[in-house]
Amino acid sequence: MSELTLEAKVENLDDVIAFVDKALEEIDCPPKAQMQIDISVEELFVNIANYAYAPNVGMATVRVETQSDPREVAITFIDSGVPYNPLAKPDPDITLSSEERQIGGLGIFMAKKSMDKIEYEYTEGQNRLTIRKAI
């Protein structure tokens, strides 16, 4: 397991992606799975950066855990911002045109579709969102 704790600011996204990619490279993650994971990580971290502490800035921890049998990666996002379960929000209606659709929710929807499992809990004053992907 490895962890990265940093300010939840969009400017730190590149550091988060590099941290996750390093762990994925160590377990020889296939490029397609890495791309899906990177997109999910981007969407989730940017949501924390934009909304968890708004209008202020707080800290976020990104934890990467890998296992070899079966090969799987779990990435957990931890913040002490406003309690928010993104899984409780209904999926956007992607059959509507972009003009008809409500703003928001597309990032978590994409993560739900590309990851094998997503779990959320609010415990000890912290949001914890974990994405899991078999590789």
Coordinates of C-alpha atoms in Angstrom, one line a residue:
M1 CA 0.0 0.0 0.0
S2 CA 1.2 3.5 -0.8
E3 CA -0.3 6.9 0.0
L4 CA 0.0 10.4 -1.2
T5 CA -1.4 13.3 0.8
L6 CA -1.6 16.7 -0.7
E7 CA -3.8 19.8 -1.0
A8 CA -7.0 19.1 -2.8
K9 CA -6.4 21.5 -5.7
V10 CA -6.8 20.9 -9.4
E11 CA -3.2 22.0 -9.9
N12 CA -2.1 18.8 -8.0
L13 CA -3.9 16.5 -10.4
D14 CA -0.7 15.7 -12.4
D15 CA 1.0 14.6 -9.1
V16 CA -1.9 12.3 -8.3
I17 CA -2.0 10.7 -11.8
A18 CA 1.8 10.2 -11.7
F19 CA 1.5 8.6 -8.2
V20 CA -1.2 6.2 -9.4
D21 CA 0.5 5.4 -12.7
K22 CA 3.8 4.6 -10.8
A23 CA 1.9 2.0 -8.8
L24 CA 0.1 0.6 -11.9
E25 CA 3.4 0.3 -13.8
E26 CA 4.9 -1.7 -10.9
I27 CA 2.2 -4.3 -11.4
D28 CA 2.4 -4.2 -15.2
C29 CA -1.1 -2.9 -15.7
P30 CA -2.4 -3.1 -19.3
P31 CA -2.7 0.3 -21.1
K32 CA -6.4 0.0 -21.5
A33 CA -7.0 -0.6 -17.8
Q34 CA -4.5 2.2 -16.9
M35 CA -6.4 4.6 -19.2
Q36 CA -9.7 3.7 -17.5
I37 CA -8.2 4.1 -14.1
D38 CA -6.6 7.4 -14.9
I39 CA -9.9 8.9 -16.2
S40 CA -11.7 7.8 -13.1
V41 CA -8.9 9.1 -10.8
E42 CA -9.0 12.5 -12.7
E43 CA -12.8 12.8 -12.4
L44 CA -12.8 11.9 -8.7
F45 CA -9.9 14.0 -7.6
V46 CA -11.1 17.1 -9.5
N47 CA -14.5 16.7 -7.8
I48 CA -12.8 16.7 -4.4
A49 CA -10.7 19.7 -5.4
N50 CA -13.7 21.6 -6.6
Y51 CA -16.4 20.7 -4.0
A52 CA -15.2 19.0 -0.8
Y53 CA -13.9 22.2 0.9
A54 CA -15.3 25.0 -1.2
P55 CA -14.6 27.8 -1.1
N56 CA -11.6 26.8 1.0
V57 CA -8.8 24.2 0.3
G58 CA -8.2 21.1 2.4
M59 CA -6.1 18.0 2.2
A60 CA -6.8 14.8 0.3
T61 CA -5.2 11.4 0.6
V62 CA -5.0 9.0 -2.4
R63 CA -4.2 5.4 -1.3
V64 CA -3.2 2.7 -3.8
E65 CA -3.4 -0.9 -2.9
T66 CA -2.6 -3.7 -5.3
Q67 CA -2.9 -7.5 -5.0
S68 CA -1.5 -10.1 -7.3
D69 CA -4.0 -13.0 -6.9
P70 CA -6.3 -12.1 -8.4
R71 CA -4.6 -9.0 -9.9
E72 CA -6.5 -6.0 -8.7
V73 CA -5.9 -2.4 -7.8
A74 CA -7.9 -0.4 -5.3
I75 CA -7.6 3.3 -5.1
T76 CA -9.2 5.2 -2.2
F77 CA -9.8 8.9 -2.0
I78 CA -10.0 10.3 1.5
D79 CA -11.0 13.8 2.4
S80 CA -12.4 15.6 5.5
G81 CA -14.6 17.9 3.4
V82 CA -18.4 18.1 3.4
P83 CA -20.0 14.6 3.6
Y84 CA -21.0 13.6 0.1
N85 CA -21.8 10.2 -1.3
P86 CA -21.6 10.5 -5.1
L87 CA -23.1 7.1 -5.5
A88 CA -26.4 8.2 -4.0
K89 CA -27.0 10.6 -7.0
P90 CA -28.9 9.1 -9.9
D91 CA -27.0 8.4 -13.1
P92 CA -27.4 11.0 -15.8
D93 CA -29.8 10.3 -18.6
I94 CA -27.2 9.9 -21.4
T95 CA -30.0 9.4 -24.0
L96 CA -30.7 13.2 -23.7
S97 CA -28.9 15.8 -25.7
S98 CA -26.2 17.8 -23.9
E99 CA -28.6 20.8 -23.9
E100 CA -31.3 18.7 -22.2
R101 CA -29.1 17.0 -19.6
Q102 CA -28.6 18.4 -16.2
I103 CA -25.0 19.6 -15.4
G104 CA -22.9 17.2 -13.3
G105 CA -22.8 13.5 -12.6
L106 CA -21.1 12.4 -15.8
G107 CA -17.7 11.9 -14.2
I108 CA -18.9 9.5 -11.5
F109 CA -21.1 7.8 -14.1
M110 CA -18.0 7.1 -16.3
A111 CA -16.1 5.8 -13.2
K112 CA -19.0 3.5 -12.4
K113 CA -19.0 2.1 -15.9
S114 CA -15.3 1.6 -16.2
M115 CA -14.4 0.3 -12.7
D116 CA -15.4 -3.1 -11.4
K117 CA -16.6 -1.8 -8.0
I118 CA -17.0 1.6 -6.3
E119 CA -17.6 1.9 -2.6
Y120 CA -18.3 5.0 -0.4
E121 CA -18.4 5.5 3.3
Y122 CA -18.3 8.4 5.6
T123 CA -16.5 7.5 8.8
E124 CA -14.6 9.4 11.5
G125 CA -15.3 12.7 9.8
Q126 CA -13.9 11.6 6.4
N127 CA -15.3 10.8 3.0
R128 CA -13.8 7.6 1.7
L129 CA -14.4 6.6 -1.9
T130 CA -12.7 3.4 -3.2
I131 CA -12.6 2.3 -6.8
R132 CA -11.5 -1.2 -7.7
K133 CA -10.4 -2.7 -11.0
A134 CA -9.3 -6.2 -11.9
I135 CA -6.3 -6.1 -14.2

